[in-house]
Amino acid sequence: MKTLWTEGKICTMKADEEVVEAVLVEDGVIINTGLKKDLLPFADHMVSLNGNAMYPGFVDSHIHLIGHGEKLSYLDLSTFTSIEKIKETIPAHISTEQWYVTEGWDDNKLVEGREITCSDLDSITETAVVLKRVCRHVLVANSTAMKLAGISKETPSPVGGEIGKDENGELNGLFYDEAQQLITEHIPLPTTEYLKGIITSSIEDLKSKGLTGVHTEDMAYYGHYKVPLQAYREVVNNDFRVHLLRHHQVFEQMQGEEPSSSIELGAMKIFVDGSLGGRTALLSEDYSDEQGKRGVEVHSPEKLEALVKMARSYDENIAVHVIGDKAVEKILDLIEKYPVAEGKKDRLIHVNVLRPDLVERMKKLPVVLDLQPIFVPSDFPWVKERLGSSRLQWAYAWKSLLEQGFECSGGSDSPVELADPLLGIDAAVNNSYLPEQSLTVFEAISLYTSGSAKAIGRENNRGMILPGYVADFTILDNVLDNTNILSTSVVKTVVAGEIVFEKEK
């Protein structure tokens, strides 16, 4: 059956302000665009947009879909502004389980101006308590959790991580980057049934935000990769598109897995460094607010090189978490040494801190930059103290990167940040902290449409409203401009020509 979508402003996103009057869809694919009077004779059915605005389906290019679903169901610490309030609230949320895990605390928002430590949590003795920092690169565990994990002050910090200690050399409960695994490997693993429920609620929420798909990385945190993969296979139908990055720990094991029409298998995911909030992002010079500290190198140089070589042995690209400039430098060395297969592009995720020499090197390589515009209002103004003024020229430099000709996609990194793409678009457009890096509305929307398609090599059939492209649409009650983004609502979400979310009237 051929369906005609019309009677609204249809923004193709092929070019700024390019609109068409009608879109003809068959079997989930756009077969033509043009004038209503020309296309209506070919349609079996017409859907009126009722004056609303249609865009290509928004896609979050960097999210942790299961983590987003869990955030919907547990105590969200990102809303708290004091350690005392966290201490008062947590006991009421603990049930009979041996472990209690939640996340979202941010020391930059806490009135105490410091990280949470085990001394804040040790009044809880019957339950192992683990609170992950908002960046997910730091966690704090109470003494009960550390005891169950067999951690003592003599336990050495692993490569790529650090066990926190106080000024007296005693454990303070903080575990940075790879050291987190010393705790998390003892937390009971979820079942496929549990993950099915979490994935279902996550996808329903994401569709209500206008998202038609996501690129997510969930395959190495819930036991054997087959557990979350099976949950995805049982839950994800043709009403949402999921692109799964494959964590380096399971990448080789997953080589025999087959994609489906709604679940794609993507690049090898590698972490090179940590976060700026936790001062574990890898910098080439000291943090301005902590001399002698330059961050954490998650892998040894030998291990990092071996991972890139493994990906290349399967002719695959890599998707690399790099926040600090030294982390970017390290991965560029390896991309130059081991080029990606012809026709593919590597993916650099975050690239918060760069240098002019790194930008010039990146321009010569087939890379896509995976950006998170919402990081700006989240990280400023405190990040100025972390980096100092001299590094801000190429920090969060979204506009400069686009002007240099880089292909860029847009994501939220939820549950680290909020998953609403309109929040990300507004952060990119109305950038009060770095106004010179503000994007146009067209550029910002492109991050979540054509940009997300480019990140996975789908730019020839996704991310624009053109003949031959998938019929994935985000329908809003406004044509977006720089004044109305946050007041705009999602009216419908459409995947493969079918309405998968509709706002209640």
Coordinates of C-alpha atoms in Angstrom, one line a residue, residues 113-403:
G113 CA 32.3 20.3 46.6
R114 CA 33.9 16.9 46.8
E115 CA 33.4 13.3 45.7
I116 CA 31.3 10.9 47.8
T117 CA 33.5 8.4 49.8
C118 CA 32.9 5.2 51.6
S119 CA 32.7 7.1 54.9
D120 CA 29.5 8.7 53.7
L121 CA 28.0 5.3 53.0
D122 CA 29.3 3.1 55.8
S123 CA 26.3 3.6 58.1
I124 CA 24.8 1.0 55.7
T125 CA 26.4 -2.3 56.8
E126 CA 24.0 -5.0 55.7
T127 CA 24.0 -4.1 52.0
A128 CA 26.8 -3.6 49.6
V129 CA 26.2 -0.1 48.1
V130 CA 27.7 1.0 44.8
L131 CA 27.1 4.5 43.4
K132 CA 28.4 5.2 40.0
R133 CA 29.4 8.8 39.1
V134 CA 27.4 10.5 36.3
C135 CA 30.3 9.9 33.8
R136 CA 30.4 6.2 34.6
H137 CA 34.2 6.4 34.9
V138 CA 34.2 6.6 38.7
L139 CA 32.2 4.7 41.3
V140 CA 32.1 4.8 45.1
A141 CA 31.6 1.6 47.1
N142 CA 30.9 1.3 50.8
S143 CA 33.1 -0.9 53.0
T144 CA 30.6 -3.8 52.8
A145 CA 31.0 -3.8 49.0
M146 CA 34.8 -3.6 49.2
K147 CA 34.9 -6.5 51.7
L148 CA 32.7 -8.7 49.5
A149 CA 35.0 -7.9 46.6
G150 CA 38.1 -8.7 48.6
I151 CA 39.6 -5.2 48.3
S152 CA 42.1 -4.0 50.9
K153 CA 44.5 -1.1 51.0
E154 CA 47.2 -3.6 49.8
T155 CA 45.2 -4.4 46.6
P156 CA 47.2 -2.9 43.6
S157 CA 45.5 -0.6 41.1
P158 CA 45.0 -2.4 37.8
V159 CA 46.4 -1.1 34.5
G160 CA 44.1 1.7 33.3
G161 CA 42.5 2.3 36.7
E162 CA 43.1 3.6 40.1
I163 CA 41.9 2.6 43.6
G164 CA 41.3 5.7 45.6
K165 CA 42.9 6.3 49.0
D166 CA 42.8 9.1 51.5
E167 CA 45.7 11.2 52.8
N168 CA 46.5 8.4 55.3
G169 CA 46.7 5.7 52.7
E170 CA 43.3 4.1 53.7
L171 CA 40.7 3.1 51.1
N172 CA 38.2 5.9 50.5
G173 CA 35.8 3.7 48.4
L174 CA 36.5 5.5 45.1
F175 CA 37.4 3.4 42.0
Y176 CA 38.5 5.0 38.8
D177 CA 38.0 3.6 35.2
E178 CA 39.3 0.0 34.9
A179 CA 39.6 -0.3 38.7
Q180 CA 35.7 -0.2 38.8
Q181 CA 35.7 -3.8 37.6
L182 CA 37.3 -4.9 40.9
I183 CA 33.9 -4.1 42.4
T184 CA 31.4 -4.6 39.5
E185 CA 32.5 -8.1 38.7
H186 CA 31.0 -9.2 42.0
I187 CA 27.6 -7.7 41.4
P188 CA 25.0 -10.3 40.5
L189 CA 24.3 -10.5 36.8
P190 CA 20.9 -9.6 35.3
T191 CA 18.8 -12.2 33.5
T192 CA 17.5 -12.0 30.0
E193 CA 14.0 -11.5 31.3
Y194 CA 15.1 -8.5 33.4
L195 CA 16.9 -7.0 30.4
K196 CA 13.9 -7.5 28.1
G197 CA 11.8 -5.4 30.5
I198 CA 14.4 -2.7 30.7
I199 CA 15.0 -2.6 26.9
T200 CA 11.2 -2.4 26.3
S201 CA 10.7 0.6 28.7
S202 CA 13.8 2.3 27.3
I203 CA 12.7 2.1 23.7
E204 CA 9.2 3.3 24.4
D205 CA 10.6 6.3 26.2
L206 CA 13.1 7.0 23.3
K207 CA 10.3 6.8 20.7
S208 CA 8.3 9.3 22.7
K209 CA 11.3 11.7 22.4
G210 CA 11.1 11.4 18.6
L211 CA 14.0 8.9 18.2
T212 CA 13.6 6.3 15.5
G213 CA 16.8 4.5 16.4
V214 CA 20.0 4.6 18.4
H215 CA 23.7 3.5 18.2
T216 CA 24.3 1.8 21.6
E217 CA 27.0 -0.1 23.4
D218 CA 25.7 -2.7 25.8
M219 CA 27.4 -6.0 25.0
A220 CA 30.1 -6.3 27.8
Y221 CA 28.4 -5.3 31.0
Y222 CA 25.6 -7.9 31.6
G223 CA 27.4 -11.2 31.7
H224 CA 28.0 -13.2 28.6
Y225 CA 27.1 -11.0 25.5
K226 CA 24.4 -13.5 24.5
V227 CA 22.3 -12.4 27.5
P228 CA 21.7 -8.8 26.4
L229 CA 21.8 -9.8 22.7
Q230 CA 19.1 -12.3 23.2
A231 CA 17.0 -9.7 25.1
Y232 CA 17.5 -7.3 22.2
R233 CA 16.4 -10.0 19.7
E234 CA 13.3 -10.8 21.6
V235 CA 12.2 -7.2 22.1
V236 CA 13.3 -5.1 19.1
N237 CA 10.9 -5.4 16.2
N238 CA 10.5 -3.3 13.1
D239 CA 9.4 -0.3 15.1
F240 CA 12.9 0.8 16.2
R241 CA 16.4 0.6 14.7
V242 CA 19.3 -0.5 17.0
H243 CA 22.9 -0.3 15.9
L244 CA 25.1 -2.3 18.4
L245 CA 28.7 -1.4 18.8
R246 CA 30.8 -4.4 20.0
H247 CA 32.9 -3.8 23.0
H248 CA 36.5 -5.0 22.5
Q249 CA 36.1 -7.7 25.1
V250 CA 33.4 -9.5 23.1
F251 CA 34.1 -8.3 19.6
E252 CA 35.9 -11.4 18.5
Q253 CA 33.3 -13.7 20.1
M254 CA 30.5 -11.9 18.3
Q255 CA 31.9 -12.5 14.8
G256 CA 29.5 -15.4 14.1
E257 CA 26.4 -13.4 15.1
E258 CA 24.1 -12.3 12.3
P259 CA 22.3 -8.9 12.1
S260 CA 18.5 -8.6 11.6
S261 CA 16.4 -6.0 9.9
S262 CA 16.2 -4.0 13.1
I263 CA 19.5 -4.9 14.8
E264 CA 22.8 -4.1 13.2
L265 CA 26.3 -5.1 14.4
G266 CA 28.8 -2.3 14.3
A267 CA 32.4 -1.3 15.0
M268 CA 34.7 -2.5 17.8
K269 CA 34.2 -0.1 20.8
I270 CA 37.5 0.8 22.5
F271 CA 38.0 3.1 25.5
V272 CA 41.3 5.0 25.5
D273 CA 40.7 7.3 28.5
G274 CA 38.2 8.4 31.1
S275 CA 36.3 11.6 31.8
L276 CA 37.1 15.2 32.5
G277 CA 34.7 15.2 35.5
G278 CA 36.7 12.4 37.1
R279 CA 40.0 13.9 35.9
T280 CA 40.7 10.6 34.1
A281 CA 40.5 12.0 30.6
L282 CA 44.0 11.7 29.2
L283 CA 45.7 15.1 28.6
S284 CA 49.0 16.0 27.1
E285 CA 49.6 18.6 29.9
D286 CA 48.5 18.6 33.6
Y287 CA 45.0 19.4 34.6
S288 CA 44.9 23.1 35.4
D289 CA 43.2 22.4 38.8
E290 CA 45.4 19.5 39.8
Q291 CA 49.1 19.7 39.0
G292 CA 50.8 16.5 38.3
K293 CA 47.6 14.8 37.1
R294 CA 47.1 14.0 33.4
G295 CA 44.4 11.4 33.5
V296 CA 44.3 7.6 32.9
E297 CA 45.4 5.5 30.0
V298 CA 42.9 2.7 30.0
H299 CA 45.1 0.3 28.0
S300 CA 48.8 -0.1 27.8
P301 CA 50.3 1.0 24.4
E302 CA 50.8 -2.7 23.5
K303 CA 47.2 -3.7 24.4
L304 CA 45.7 -0.7 22.5
E305 CA 47.7 -1.6 19.4
A306 CA 46.7 -5.3 19.7
L307 CA 43.0 -4.2 19.8
V308 CA 43.3 -2.1 16.7
K309 CA 45.1 -4.9 14.9
M310 CA 42.3 -7.3 15.9
A311 CA 39.6 -5.1 14.4
R312 CA 41.6 -4.7 11.2
S313 CA 42.1 -8.5 11.0
Y314 CA 38.3 -8.7 10.5
D315 CA 38.4 -5.7 8.1
E316 CA 36.4 -3.7 10.7
N317 CA 36.4 -0.1 11.8
I318 CA 36.8 1.1 15.4
A319 CA 34.6 3.4 17.5
V320 CA 36.9 4.9 20.1
H321 CA 36.1 6.8 23.3
V322 CA 38.6 9.7 23.3
I323 CA 38.0 12.8 25.5
G324 CA 41.5 14.2 26.2
D325 CA 43.9 15.3 23.5
K326 CA 46.6 12.8 24.5
A327 CA 44.0 10.0 24.0
V328 CA 43.2 11.3 20.5
E329 CA 47.0 11.4 19.7
K330 CA 47.4 7.8 20.8
I331 CA 44.6 6.5 18.6
L332 CA 45.6 8.6 15.6
D333 CA 49.0 7.0 15.8
L334 CA 47.4 3.6 15.4
I335 CA 44.9 4.6 12.8
E336 CA 47.7 6.0 10.7
K337 CA 49.7 2.8 11.2
Y338 CA 46.8 0.4 10.6
P339 CA 44.4 2.1 8.1
V340 CA 40.8 1.1 8.0
A341 CA 39.5 -1.0 5.2
E342 CA 38.6 0.8 2.0
G343 CA 35.1 2.3 2.1
K344 CA 34.9 2.3 5.9
K345 CA 35.4 5.0 8.5
D346 CA 36.6 5.0 12.0
R347 CA 34.6 6.7 14.7
L348 CA 36.1 9.1 17.2
I349 CA 33.7 9.5 20.1
H350 CA 33.6 12.7 22.2
V351 CA 36.8 14.5 21.1
N352 CA 36.2 17.1 23.8
V353 CA 39.8 18.4 23.9
L354 CA 41.9 18.7 20.7
R355 CA 45.0 20.5 19.4
P356 CA 45.6 22.1 16.0
D357 CA 48.1 19.5 15.1
L358 CA 45.6 16.7 15.9
V359 CA 42.9 18.4 13.8
E360 CA 45.3 18.5 10.8
R361 CA 46.1 14.8 11.2
M362 CA 42.4 13.9 11.5
K363 CA 41.6 15.7 8.3
K364 CA 43.7 13.3 6.4
L365 CA 41.9 10.2 7.7
P366 CA 38.5 8.6 7.1
V367 CA 36.9 9.4 10.4
V368 CA 33.5 10.4 11.7
L369 CA 33.3 12.5 14.9
D370 CA 30.7 11.4 17.3
L371 CA 29.7 14.5 19.3
Q372 CA 27.5 15.1 22.4
P373 CA 26.4 18.8 22.3
I374 CA 24.6 18.4 25.6
F375 CA 28.0 18.0 27.3
V376 CA 28.5 21.8 27.0
P377 CA 25.8 22.9 29.4
S378 CA 26.6 20.0 31.6
D379 CA 30.4 20.5 31.8
F380 CA 30.5 24.3 31.9
P381 CA 31.6 26.3 33.8
W382 CA 33.6 23.9 35.9
V383 CA 35.5 22.5 33.0
K384 CA 37.2 25.8 32.5
E385 CA 39.0 25.1 35.8
R386 CA 40.0 21.6 34.6
L387 CA 41.5 22.8 31.3
G388 CA 42.5 26.4 31.7
S389 CA 41.9 29.1 29.1
S390 CA 44.7 28.1 26.8
R391 CA 43.0 24.7 25.9
L392 CA 39.5 26.1 25.3
Q393 CA 40.1 27.1 21.7
W394 CA 39.9 23.4 20.6
A395 CA 37.7 22.2 23.5
Y396 CA 34.0 21.3 22.6
A397 CA 34.8 22.9 19.3
W398 CA 31.8 21.6 17.3
K399 CA 31.5 24.6 14.9
S400 CA 35.2 24.6 14.2
L401 CA 35.1 20.9 13.4
L402 CA 32.2 21.3 11.0
E403 CA 34.0 24.2 9.3

